[in-house]
mmCIF file of C-alpha atoms in Angstrom:
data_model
loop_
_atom_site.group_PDB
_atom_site.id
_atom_site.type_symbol
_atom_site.label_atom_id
_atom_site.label_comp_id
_atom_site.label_asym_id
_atom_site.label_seq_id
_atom_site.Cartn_x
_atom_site.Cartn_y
_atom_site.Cartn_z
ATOM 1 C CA UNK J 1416 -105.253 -33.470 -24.693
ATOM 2 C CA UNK J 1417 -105.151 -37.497 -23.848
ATOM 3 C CA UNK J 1418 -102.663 -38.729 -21.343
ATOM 4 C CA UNK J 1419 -101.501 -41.521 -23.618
ATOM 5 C CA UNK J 1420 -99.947 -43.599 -21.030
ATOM 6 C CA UNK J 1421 -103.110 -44.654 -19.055
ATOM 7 C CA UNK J 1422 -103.547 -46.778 -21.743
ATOM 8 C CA UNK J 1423 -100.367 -48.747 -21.484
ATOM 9 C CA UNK J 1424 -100.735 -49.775 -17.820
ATOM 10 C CA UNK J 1425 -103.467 -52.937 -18.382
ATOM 11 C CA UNK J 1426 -100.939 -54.185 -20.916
ATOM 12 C CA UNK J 1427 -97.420 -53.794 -18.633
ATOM 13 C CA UNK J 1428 -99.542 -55.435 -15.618
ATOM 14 C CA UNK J 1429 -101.500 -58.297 -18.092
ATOM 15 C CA UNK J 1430 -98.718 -60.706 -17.534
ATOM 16 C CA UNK J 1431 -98.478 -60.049 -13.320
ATOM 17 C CA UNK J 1432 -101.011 -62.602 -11.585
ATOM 18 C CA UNK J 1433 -101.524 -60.934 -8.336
ATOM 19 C CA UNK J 1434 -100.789 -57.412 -7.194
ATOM 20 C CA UNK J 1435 -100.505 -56.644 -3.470
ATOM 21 C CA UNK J 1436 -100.503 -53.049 -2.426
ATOM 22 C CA UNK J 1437 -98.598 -52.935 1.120
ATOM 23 C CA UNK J 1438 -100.494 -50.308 3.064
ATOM 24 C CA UNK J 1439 -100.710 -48.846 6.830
ATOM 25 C CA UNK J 1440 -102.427 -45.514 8.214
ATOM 26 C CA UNK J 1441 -99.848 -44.694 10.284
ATOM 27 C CA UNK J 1442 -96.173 -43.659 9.534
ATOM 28 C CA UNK J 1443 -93.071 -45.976 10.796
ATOM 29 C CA UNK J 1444 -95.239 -49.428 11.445
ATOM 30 C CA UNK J 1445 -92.651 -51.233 9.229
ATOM 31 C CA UNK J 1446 -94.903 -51.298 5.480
ATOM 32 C CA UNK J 1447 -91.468 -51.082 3.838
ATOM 33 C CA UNK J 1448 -90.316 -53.758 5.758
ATOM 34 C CA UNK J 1449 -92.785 -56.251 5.742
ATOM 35 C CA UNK J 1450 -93.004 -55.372 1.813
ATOM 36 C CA UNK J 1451 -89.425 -56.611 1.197
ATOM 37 C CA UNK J 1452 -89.686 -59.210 3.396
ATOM 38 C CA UNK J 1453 -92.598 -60.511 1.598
ATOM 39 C CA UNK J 1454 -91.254 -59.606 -1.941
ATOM 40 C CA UNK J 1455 -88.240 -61.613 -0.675
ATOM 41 C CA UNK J 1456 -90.229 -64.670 0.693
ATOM 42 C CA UNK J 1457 -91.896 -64.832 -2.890
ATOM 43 C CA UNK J 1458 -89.119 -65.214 -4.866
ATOM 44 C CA UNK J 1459 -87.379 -67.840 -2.645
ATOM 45 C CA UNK J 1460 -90.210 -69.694 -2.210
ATOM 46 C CA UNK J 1461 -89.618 -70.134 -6.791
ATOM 47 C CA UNK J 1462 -92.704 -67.139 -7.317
ATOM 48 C CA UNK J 1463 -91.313 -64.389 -9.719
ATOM 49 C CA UNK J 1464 -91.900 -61.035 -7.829
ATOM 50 C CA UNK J 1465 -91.716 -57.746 -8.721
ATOM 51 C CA UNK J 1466 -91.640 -54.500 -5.770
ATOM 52 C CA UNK J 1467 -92.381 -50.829 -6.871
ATOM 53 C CA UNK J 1468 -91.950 -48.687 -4.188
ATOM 54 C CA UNK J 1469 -94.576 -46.047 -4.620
ATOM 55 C CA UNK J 1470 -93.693 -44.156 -1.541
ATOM 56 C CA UNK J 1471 -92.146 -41.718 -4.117
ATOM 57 C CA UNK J 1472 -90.979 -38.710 -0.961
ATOM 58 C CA UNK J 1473 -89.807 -41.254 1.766
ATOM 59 C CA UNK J 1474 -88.619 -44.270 -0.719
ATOM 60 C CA UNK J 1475 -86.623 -46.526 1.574
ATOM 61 C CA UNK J 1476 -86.925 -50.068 0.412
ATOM 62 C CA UNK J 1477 -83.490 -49.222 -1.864
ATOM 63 C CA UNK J 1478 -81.711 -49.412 1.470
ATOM 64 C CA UNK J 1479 -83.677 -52.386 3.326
ATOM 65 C CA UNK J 1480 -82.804 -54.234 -0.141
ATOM 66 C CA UNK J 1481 -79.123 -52.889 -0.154
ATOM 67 C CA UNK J 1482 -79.798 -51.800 -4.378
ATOM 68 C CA UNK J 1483 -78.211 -48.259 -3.581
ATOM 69 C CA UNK J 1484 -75.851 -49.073 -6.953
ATOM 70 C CA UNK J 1485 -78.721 -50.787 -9.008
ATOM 71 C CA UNK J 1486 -79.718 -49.096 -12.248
ATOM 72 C CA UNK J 1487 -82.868 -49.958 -14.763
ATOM 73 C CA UNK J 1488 -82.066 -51.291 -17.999
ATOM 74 C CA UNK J 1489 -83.266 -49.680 -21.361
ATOM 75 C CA UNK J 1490 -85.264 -52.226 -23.024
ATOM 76 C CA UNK J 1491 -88.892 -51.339 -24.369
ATOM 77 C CA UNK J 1492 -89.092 -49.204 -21.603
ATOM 78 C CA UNK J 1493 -87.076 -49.488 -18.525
ATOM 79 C CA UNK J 1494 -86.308 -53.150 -17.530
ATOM 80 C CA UNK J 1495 -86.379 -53.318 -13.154
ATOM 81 C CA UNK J 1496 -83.113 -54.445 -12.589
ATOM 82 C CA UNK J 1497 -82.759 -58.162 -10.532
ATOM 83 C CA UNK J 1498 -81.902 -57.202 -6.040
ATOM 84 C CA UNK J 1499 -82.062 -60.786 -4.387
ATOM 85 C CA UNK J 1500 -84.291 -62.381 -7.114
ATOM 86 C CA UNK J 1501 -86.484 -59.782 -6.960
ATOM 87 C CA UNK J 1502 -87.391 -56.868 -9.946
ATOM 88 C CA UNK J 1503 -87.157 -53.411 -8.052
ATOM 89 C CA UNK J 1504 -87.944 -50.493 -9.486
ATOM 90 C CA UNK J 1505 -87.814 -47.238 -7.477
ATOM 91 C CA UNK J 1506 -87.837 -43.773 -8.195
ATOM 92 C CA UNK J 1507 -84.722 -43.636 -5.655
ATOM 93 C CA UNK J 1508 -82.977 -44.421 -8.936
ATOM 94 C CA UNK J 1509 -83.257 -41.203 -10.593
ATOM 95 C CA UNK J 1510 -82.593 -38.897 -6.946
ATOM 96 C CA UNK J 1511 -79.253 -40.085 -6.272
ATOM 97 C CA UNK J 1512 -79.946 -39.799 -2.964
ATOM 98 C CA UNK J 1513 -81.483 -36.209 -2.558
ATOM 99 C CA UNK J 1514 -84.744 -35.406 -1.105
ATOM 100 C CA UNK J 1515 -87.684 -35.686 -3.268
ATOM 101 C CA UNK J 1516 -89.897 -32.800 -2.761
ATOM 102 C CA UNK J 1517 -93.641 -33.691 -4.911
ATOM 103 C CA UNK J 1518 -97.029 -32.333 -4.575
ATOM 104 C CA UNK J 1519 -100.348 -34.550 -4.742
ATOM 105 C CA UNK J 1520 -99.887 -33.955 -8.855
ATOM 106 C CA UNK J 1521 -96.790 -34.817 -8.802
ATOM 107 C CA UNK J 1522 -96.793 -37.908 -7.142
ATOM 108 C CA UNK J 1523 -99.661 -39.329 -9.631
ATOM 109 C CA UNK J 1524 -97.760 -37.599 -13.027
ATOM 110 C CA UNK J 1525 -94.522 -39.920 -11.183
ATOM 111 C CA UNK J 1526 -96.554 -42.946 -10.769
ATOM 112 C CA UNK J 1527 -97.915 -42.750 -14.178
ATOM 113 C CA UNK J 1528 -95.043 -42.477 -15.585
ATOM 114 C CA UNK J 1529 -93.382 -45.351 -13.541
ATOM 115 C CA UNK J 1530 -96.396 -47.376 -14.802
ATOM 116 C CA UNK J 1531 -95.878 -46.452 -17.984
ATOM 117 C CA UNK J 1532 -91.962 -46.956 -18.511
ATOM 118 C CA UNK J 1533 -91.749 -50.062 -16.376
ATOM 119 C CA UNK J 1534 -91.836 -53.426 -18.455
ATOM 120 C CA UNK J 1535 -92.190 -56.342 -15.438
ATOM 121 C CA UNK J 1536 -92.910 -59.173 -18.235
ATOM 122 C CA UNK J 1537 -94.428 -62.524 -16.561
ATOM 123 C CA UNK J 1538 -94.493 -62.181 -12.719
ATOM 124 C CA UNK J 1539 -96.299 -64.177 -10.227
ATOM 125 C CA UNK J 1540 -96.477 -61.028 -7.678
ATOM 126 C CA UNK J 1541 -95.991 -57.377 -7.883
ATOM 127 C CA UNK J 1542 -95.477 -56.170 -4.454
ATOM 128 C CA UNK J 1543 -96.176 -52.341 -3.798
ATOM 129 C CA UNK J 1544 -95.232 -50.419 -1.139
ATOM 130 C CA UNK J 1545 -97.172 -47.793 -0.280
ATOM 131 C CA UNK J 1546 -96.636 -44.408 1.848
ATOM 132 C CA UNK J 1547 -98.721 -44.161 4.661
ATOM 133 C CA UNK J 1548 -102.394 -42.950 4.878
ATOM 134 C CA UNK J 1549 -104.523 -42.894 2.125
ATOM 135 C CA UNK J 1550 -103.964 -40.002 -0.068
ATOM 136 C CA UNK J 1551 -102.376 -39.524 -3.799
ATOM 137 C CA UNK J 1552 -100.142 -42.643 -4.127
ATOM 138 C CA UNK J 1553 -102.726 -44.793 -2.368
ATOM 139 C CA UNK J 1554 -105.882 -43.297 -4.332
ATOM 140 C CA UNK J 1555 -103.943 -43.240 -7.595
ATOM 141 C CA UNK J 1556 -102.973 -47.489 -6.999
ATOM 142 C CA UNK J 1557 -106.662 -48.473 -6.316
ATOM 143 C CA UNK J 1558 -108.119 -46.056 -9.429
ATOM 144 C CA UNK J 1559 -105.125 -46.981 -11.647
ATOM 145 C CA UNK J 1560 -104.648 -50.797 -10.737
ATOM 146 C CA UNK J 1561 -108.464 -51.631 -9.086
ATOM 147 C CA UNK J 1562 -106.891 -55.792 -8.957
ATOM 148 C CA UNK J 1563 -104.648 -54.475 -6.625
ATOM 149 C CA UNK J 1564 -104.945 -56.510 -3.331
ATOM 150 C CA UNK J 1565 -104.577 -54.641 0.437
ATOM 151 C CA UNK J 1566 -102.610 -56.157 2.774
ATOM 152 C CA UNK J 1567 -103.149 -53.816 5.796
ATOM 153 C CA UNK J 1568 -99.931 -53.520 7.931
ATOM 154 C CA UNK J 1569 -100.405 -52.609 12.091
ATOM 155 C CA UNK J 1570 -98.823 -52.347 15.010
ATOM 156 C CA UNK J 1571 -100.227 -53.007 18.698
ATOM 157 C CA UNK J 1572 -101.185 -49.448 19.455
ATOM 158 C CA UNK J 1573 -104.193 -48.538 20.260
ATOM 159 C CA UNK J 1574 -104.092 -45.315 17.509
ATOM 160 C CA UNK J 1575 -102.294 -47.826 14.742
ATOM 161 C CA UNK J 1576 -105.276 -50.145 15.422
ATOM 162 C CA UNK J 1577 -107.980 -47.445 15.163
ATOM 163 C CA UNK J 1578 -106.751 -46.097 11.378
ATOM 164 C CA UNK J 1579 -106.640 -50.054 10.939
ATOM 165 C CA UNK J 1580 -110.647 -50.292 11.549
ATOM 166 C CA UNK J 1581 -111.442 -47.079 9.756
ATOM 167 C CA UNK J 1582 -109.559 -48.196 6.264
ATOM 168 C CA UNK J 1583 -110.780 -51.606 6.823
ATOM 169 C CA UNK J 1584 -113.891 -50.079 6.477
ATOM 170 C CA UNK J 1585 -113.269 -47.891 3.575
ATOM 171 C CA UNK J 1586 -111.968 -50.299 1.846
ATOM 172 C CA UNK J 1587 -115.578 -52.793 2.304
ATOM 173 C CA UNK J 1588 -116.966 -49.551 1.472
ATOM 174 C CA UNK J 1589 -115.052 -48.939 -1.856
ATOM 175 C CA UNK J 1590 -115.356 -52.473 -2.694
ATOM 176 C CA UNK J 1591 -111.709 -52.808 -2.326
ATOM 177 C CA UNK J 1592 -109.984 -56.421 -1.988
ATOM 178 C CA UNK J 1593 -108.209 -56.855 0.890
ATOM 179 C CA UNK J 1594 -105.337 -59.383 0.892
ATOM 180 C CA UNK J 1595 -104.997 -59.866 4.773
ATOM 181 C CA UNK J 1596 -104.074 -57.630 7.758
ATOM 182 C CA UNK J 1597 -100.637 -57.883 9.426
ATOM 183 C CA UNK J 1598 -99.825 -57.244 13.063
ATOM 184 C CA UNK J 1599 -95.818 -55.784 13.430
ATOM 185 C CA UNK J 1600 -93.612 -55.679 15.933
ATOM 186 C CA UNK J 1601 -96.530 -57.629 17.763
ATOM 187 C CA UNK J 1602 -96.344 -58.138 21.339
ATOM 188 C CA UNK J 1603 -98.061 -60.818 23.764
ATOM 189 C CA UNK J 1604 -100.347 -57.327 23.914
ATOM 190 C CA UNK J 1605 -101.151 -57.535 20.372
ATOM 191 C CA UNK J 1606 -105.012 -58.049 20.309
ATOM 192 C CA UNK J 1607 -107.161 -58.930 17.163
ATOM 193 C CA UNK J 1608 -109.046 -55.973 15.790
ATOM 194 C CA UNK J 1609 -112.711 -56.406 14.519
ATOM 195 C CA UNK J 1610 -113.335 -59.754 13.144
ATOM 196 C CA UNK J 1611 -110.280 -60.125 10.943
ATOM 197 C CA UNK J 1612 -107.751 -62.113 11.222
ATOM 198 C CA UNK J 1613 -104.596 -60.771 12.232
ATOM 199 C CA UNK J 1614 -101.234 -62.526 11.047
ATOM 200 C CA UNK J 1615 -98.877 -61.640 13.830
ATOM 201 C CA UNK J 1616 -95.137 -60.443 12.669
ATOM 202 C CA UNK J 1617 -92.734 -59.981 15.989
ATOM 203 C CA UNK J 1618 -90.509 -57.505 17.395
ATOM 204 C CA UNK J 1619 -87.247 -58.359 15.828
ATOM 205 C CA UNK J 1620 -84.676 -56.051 18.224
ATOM 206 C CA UNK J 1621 -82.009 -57.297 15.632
ATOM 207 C CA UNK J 1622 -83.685 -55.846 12.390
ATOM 208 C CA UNK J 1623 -81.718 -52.481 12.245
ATOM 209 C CA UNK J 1624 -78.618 -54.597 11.558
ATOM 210 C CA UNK J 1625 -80.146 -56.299 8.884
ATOM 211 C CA UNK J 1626 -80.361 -52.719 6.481
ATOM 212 C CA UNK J 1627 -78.603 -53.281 3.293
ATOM 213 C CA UNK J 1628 -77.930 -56.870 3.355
ATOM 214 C CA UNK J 1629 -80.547 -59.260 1.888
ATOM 215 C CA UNK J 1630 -78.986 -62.492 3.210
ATOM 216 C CA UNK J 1631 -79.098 -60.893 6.969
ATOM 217 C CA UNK J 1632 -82.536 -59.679 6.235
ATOM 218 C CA UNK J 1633 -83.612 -62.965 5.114
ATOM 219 C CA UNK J 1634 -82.125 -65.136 8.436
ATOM 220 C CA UNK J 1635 -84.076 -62.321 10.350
ATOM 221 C CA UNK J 1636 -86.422 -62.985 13.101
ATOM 222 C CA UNK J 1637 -89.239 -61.151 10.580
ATOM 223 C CA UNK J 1638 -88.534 -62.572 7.549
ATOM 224 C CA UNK J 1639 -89.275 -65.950 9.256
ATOM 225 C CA UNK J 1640 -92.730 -64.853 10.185
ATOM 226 C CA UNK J 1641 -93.058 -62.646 7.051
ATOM 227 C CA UNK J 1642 -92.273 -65.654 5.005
ATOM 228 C CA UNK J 1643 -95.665 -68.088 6.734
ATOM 229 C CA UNK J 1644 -97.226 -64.862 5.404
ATOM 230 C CA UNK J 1645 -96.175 -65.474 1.983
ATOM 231 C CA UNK J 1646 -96.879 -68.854 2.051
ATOM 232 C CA UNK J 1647 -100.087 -68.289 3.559
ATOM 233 C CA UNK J 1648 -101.189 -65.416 0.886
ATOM 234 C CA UNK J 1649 -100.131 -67.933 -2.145
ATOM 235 C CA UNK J 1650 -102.317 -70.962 -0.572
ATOM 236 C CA UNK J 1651 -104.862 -67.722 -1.422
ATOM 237 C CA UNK J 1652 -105.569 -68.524 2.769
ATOM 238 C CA UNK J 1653 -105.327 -64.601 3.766
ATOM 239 C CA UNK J 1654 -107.824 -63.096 1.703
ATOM 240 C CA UNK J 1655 -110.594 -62.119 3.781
ATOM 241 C CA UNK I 194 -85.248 -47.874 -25.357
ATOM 242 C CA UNK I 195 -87.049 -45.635 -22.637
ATOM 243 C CA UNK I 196 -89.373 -44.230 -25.192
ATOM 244 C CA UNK I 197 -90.439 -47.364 -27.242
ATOM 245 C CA UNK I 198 -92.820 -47.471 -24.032
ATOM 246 C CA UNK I 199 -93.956 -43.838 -24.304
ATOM 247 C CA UNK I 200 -95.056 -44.322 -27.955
ATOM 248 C CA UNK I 201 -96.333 -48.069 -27.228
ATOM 249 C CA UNK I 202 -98.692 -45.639 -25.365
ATOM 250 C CA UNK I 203 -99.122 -43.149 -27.820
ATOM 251 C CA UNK I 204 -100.290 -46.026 -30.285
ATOM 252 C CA UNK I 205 -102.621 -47.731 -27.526
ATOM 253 C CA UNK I 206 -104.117 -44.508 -27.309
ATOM 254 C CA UNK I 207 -104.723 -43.593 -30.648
ATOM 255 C CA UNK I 208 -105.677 -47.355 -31.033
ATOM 256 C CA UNK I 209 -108.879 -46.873 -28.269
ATOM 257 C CA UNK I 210 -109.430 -43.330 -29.456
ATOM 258 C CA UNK I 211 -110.360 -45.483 -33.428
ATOM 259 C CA UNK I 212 -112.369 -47.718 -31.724
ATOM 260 C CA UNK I 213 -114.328 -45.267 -29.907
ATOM 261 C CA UNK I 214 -114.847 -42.789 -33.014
ATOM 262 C CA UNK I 215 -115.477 -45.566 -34.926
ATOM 263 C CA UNK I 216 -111.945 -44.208 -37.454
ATOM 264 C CA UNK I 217 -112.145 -47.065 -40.372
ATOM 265 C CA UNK I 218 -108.223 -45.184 -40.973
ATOM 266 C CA UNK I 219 -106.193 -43.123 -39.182
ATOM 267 C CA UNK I 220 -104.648 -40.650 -40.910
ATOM 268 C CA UNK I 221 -102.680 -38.898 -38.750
ATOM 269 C CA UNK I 222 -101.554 -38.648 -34.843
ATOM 270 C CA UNK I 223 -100.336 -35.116 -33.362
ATOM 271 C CA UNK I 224 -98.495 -35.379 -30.417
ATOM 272 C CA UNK I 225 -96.949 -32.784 -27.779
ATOM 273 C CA UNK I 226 -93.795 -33.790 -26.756
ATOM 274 C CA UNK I 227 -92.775 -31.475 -23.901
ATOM 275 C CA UNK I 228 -89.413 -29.866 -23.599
ATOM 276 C CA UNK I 229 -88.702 -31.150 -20.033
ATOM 277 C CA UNK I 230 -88.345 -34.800 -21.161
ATOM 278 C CA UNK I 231 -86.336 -34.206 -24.454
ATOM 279 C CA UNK I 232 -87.484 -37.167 -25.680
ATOM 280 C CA UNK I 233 -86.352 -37.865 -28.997
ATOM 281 C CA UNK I 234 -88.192 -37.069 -32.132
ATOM 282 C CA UNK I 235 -86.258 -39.131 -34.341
ATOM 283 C CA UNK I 236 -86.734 -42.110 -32.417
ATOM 284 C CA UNK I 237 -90.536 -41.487 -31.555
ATOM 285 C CA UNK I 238 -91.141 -41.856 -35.595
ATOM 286 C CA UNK I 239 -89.276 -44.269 -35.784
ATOM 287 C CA UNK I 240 -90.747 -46.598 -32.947
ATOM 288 C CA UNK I 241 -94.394 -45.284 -34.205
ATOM 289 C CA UNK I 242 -93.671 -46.592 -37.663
ATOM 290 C CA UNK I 243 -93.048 -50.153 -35.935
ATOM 291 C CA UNK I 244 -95.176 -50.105 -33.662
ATOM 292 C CA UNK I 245 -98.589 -48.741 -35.376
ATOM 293 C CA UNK I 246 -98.023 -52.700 -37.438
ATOM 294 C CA UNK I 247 -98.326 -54.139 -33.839
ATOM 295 C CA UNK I 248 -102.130 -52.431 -33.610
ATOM 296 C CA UNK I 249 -105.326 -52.925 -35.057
ATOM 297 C CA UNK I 250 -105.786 -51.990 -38.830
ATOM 298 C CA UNK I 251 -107.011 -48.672 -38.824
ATOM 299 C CA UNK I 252 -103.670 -47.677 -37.451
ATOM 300 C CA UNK I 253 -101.370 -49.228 -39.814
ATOM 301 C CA UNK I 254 -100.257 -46.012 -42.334
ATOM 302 C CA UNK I 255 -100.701 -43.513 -39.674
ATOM 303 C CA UNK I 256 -98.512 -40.960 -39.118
ATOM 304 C CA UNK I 257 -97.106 -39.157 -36.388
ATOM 305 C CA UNK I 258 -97.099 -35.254 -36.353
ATOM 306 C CA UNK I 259 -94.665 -33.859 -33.799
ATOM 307 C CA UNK I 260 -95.656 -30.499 -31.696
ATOM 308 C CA UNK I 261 -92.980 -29.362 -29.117
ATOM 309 C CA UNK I 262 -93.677 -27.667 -26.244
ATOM 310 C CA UNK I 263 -91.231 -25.375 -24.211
ATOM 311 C CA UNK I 264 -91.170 -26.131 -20.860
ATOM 312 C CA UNK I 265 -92.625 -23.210 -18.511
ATOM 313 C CA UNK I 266 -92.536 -23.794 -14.714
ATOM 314 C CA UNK I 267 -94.288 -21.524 -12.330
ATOM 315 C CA UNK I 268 -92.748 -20.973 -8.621
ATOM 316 C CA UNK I 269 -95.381 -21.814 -5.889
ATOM 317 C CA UNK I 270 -93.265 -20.212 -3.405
ATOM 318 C CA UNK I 271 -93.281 -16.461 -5.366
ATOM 319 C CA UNK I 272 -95.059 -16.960 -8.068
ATOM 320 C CA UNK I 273 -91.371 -16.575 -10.448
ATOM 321 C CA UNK I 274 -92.573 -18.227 -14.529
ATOM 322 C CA UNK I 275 -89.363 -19.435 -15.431
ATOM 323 C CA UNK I 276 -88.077 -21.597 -17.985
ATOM 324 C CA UNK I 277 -85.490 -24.131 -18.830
ATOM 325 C CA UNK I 278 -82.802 -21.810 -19.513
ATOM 326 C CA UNK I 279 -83.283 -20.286 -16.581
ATOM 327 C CA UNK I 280 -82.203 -23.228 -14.333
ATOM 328 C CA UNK I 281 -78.096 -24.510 -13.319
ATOM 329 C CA UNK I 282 -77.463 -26.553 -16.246
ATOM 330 C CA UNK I 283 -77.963 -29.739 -15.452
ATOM 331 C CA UNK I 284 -75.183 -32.933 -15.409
ATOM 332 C CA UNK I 285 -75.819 -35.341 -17.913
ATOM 333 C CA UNK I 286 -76.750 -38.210 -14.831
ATOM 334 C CA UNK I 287 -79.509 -35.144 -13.617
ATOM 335 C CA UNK I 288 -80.836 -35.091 -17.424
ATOM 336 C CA UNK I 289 -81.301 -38.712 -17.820
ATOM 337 C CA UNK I 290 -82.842 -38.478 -14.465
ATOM 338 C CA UNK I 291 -85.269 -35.945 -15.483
ATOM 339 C CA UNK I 292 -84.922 -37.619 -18.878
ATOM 340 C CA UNK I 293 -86.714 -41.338 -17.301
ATOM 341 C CA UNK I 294 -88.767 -39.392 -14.617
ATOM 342 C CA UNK I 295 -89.682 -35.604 -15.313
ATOM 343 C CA UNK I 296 -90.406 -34.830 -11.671
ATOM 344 C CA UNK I 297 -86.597 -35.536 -10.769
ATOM 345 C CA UNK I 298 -86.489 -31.645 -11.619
ATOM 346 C CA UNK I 299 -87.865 -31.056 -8.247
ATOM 347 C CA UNK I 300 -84.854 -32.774 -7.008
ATOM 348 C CA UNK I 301 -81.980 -31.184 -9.305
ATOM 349 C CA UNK I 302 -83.542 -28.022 -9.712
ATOM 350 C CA UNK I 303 -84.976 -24.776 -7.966
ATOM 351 C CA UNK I 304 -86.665 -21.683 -8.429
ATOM 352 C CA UNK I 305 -84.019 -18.781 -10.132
ATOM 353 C CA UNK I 306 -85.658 -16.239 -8.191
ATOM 354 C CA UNK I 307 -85.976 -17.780 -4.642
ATOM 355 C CA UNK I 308 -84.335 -21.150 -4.564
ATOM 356 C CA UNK I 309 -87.796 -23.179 -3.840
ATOM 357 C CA UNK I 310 -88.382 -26.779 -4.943
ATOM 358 C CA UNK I 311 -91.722 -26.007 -4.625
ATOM 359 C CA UNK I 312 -92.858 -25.416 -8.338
ATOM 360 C CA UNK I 313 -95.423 -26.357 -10.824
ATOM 361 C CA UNK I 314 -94.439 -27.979 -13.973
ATOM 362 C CA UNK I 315 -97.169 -25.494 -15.968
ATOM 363 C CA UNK I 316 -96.390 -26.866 -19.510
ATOM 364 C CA UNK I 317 -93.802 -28.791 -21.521
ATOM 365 C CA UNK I 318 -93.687 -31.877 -19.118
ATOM 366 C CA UNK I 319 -94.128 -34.826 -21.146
ATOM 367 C CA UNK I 320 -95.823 -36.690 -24.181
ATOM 368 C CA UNK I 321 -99.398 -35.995 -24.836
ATOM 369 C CA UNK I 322 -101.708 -36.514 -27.827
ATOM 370 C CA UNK I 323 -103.319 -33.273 -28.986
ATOM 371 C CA UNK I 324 -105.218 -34.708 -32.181
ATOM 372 C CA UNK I 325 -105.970 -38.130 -34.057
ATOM 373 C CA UNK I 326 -106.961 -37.666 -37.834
ATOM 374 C CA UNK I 327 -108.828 -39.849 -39.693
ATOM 375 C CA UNK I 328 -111.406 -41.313 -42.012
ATOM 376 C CA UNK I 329 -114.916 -43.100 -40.865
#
């Protein structure tokens, strides 16, 4: 028996330029957010984006984005409908709403298929937000889409920071590119770890408010700071 | 259409699978299509009969040979083998769901015997290609 649809996921991605897989060891450092920020900063900056969210069990960036009543379209597959400027797709589509209870097996049958089904035609980015840690989702994006770019998400916390060192040096290890490393919710505490550079993203005590609404999110105190990111990672001055 | 991507596939497949057995002609291409996805067999030989012109050569007057599959799901929980029929019938948003994204039956779905989401999909998921046929 052939899985026929590992064979269609070179040609849905051979029109995206750069992939950037949004990852983070640690649960609730803000990888959603800074995802959709950056998705966001993209595509005003003119750069068409694309954002899967891949955290298939704990999707959330249908509610940062506000696409709650967004649908795909049928068209050689299934067409990520336009939230701000940016192509989302999400398996949040298909729950409506419910919890989303998937094995390891699951999860890579799920992002197969997502692969598969999803036509993102010419895009200048495809953002992907991972789930945290590095387990199915994670594994299956570096074995499935090995272009896929890191950009390491921490926060100043002495156990955030140590997962940050040890997949920093997995990643060397597994020859994995590595987009940049991003400090949230950094403080005047926030110190560098290792010898990369750290792009510093601040505590934004308004960001809750921001949930749902695009243009809010986008006049945030993040999306200022996740936006010199952007521009930063298209000048191709982040990669390390 | 959702499946013109799922036999795009099916055709890349049996595409790389010619290449690699070095098929001058393909003859024929079996597929499984599994219950769970009730994709539709019309519409997959239709698609394949456009899209095999789209690949290399070798695939241009293949055909494509339609298996289905039930779909059997086994109950991590306590150990239950159920079926299909067995399940709450579902709405026609839930079946599109499942429809686009098989593994939405974890979400609309649960074991008859114990009400777990916690099953296996054991057989009948999705499309597969059993066999290519041809000529060297």
């Amino acid at each position: 028996m052939t899985d026929p649809r590992v064979f269609s996921i070179g040609m849905r991605l051979s029109k995206v330029r750069r992939i950037i897989a949004v990852t983070g060891w640690k649960g609730g450092i803000g990888k959603s957010s800074i995802a959709c920020a950056l998705a966001l900063a993209l595509a005003k900056a003119g750069l068409k984006t694309g954002l899967l969210d891949a955290d298939f069990t704990g999707a959330s960036c249908h509610v940062i984005l506000g696409a709650r009543r967004s649908f795909p379209k049928e068209i050689e597959g299934l067409e990520p409908p336009l939230v701000a400027g940016v192509k989302f797709m999400s398996a949040s589509f298909f729950s409506g709403g419910r919890a989303v209870a998937l094995r390891g097996e699951e999860i890579t049958q799920s992002l197969l298929e997502i692969f598969c089904v999803t036509q993102w035609r010419e895009l200048d980015y495809l953002i992907i937000d991972l789930p945290p840690g590095i387990s199915d989702a994670s594994l299956d994006i570096i074995r499935l889409v090995p272009r896929a770019e890191m950009l390491v998400v921490t926060t100043p916390s002495v156990l955030a920071e140590e997962t940050l060192r040890r997949s920093l040096k997995l990643f060397r290890a597994m020859r994995i590119p590595v987009a940049g490393t991003v400090m949230n919710m950094a403080d005047r505490n926030g110190r560098a770890v290792g010898d990369k550079p750290l792009d510093r993203v601040p505590f934004d005590s308004g960001y809750e408010k921001t949930l749902g609404n695009p243009r809010a999110l986008a006049a945030s105190k993040l999306f200022k700071a996740v936006a010199r990111l952007a521009a930063k990672l298209d000048a191709g001055m982040v990669r390390n | 259409m959702h499946e013109w991507a799922l036999v795009d596939a099916v055709a890349s497949a049996a595409e790389t699978a010619a290449e690699q057995e070095k098929l001058k002609k393909v003859d024929a291409v079996v597929v499984v299509l599994g219950e769970l996805q009730n994709v539709d067999r019309a519409a997959a030989r239709r698609l394949f009969a456009e899209l095999r012109k789209t690949k290399k050569k070798a695939l241009h007057r293949a055909r494509l040979e339609i298996r289905a599959e039930k779909a059997v799901f086994r109950c991590r929980a306590c150990g239950k083998t159920f079926g299909l029929r067995d399940l709450n019938k579902l709405s026609h948003k839930e079946s599109e769901a499942v429809h686009f994204l098989p593994e939405m039956a974890h979400v609309y779905t649960e074991c008859p015997a114990c009400a777990s989401r916690d099953f296996e999909i054991a057989r009948g998921r999705g499309i597969y290609v059993r066999e290519i046929r041809g000529e060297r």
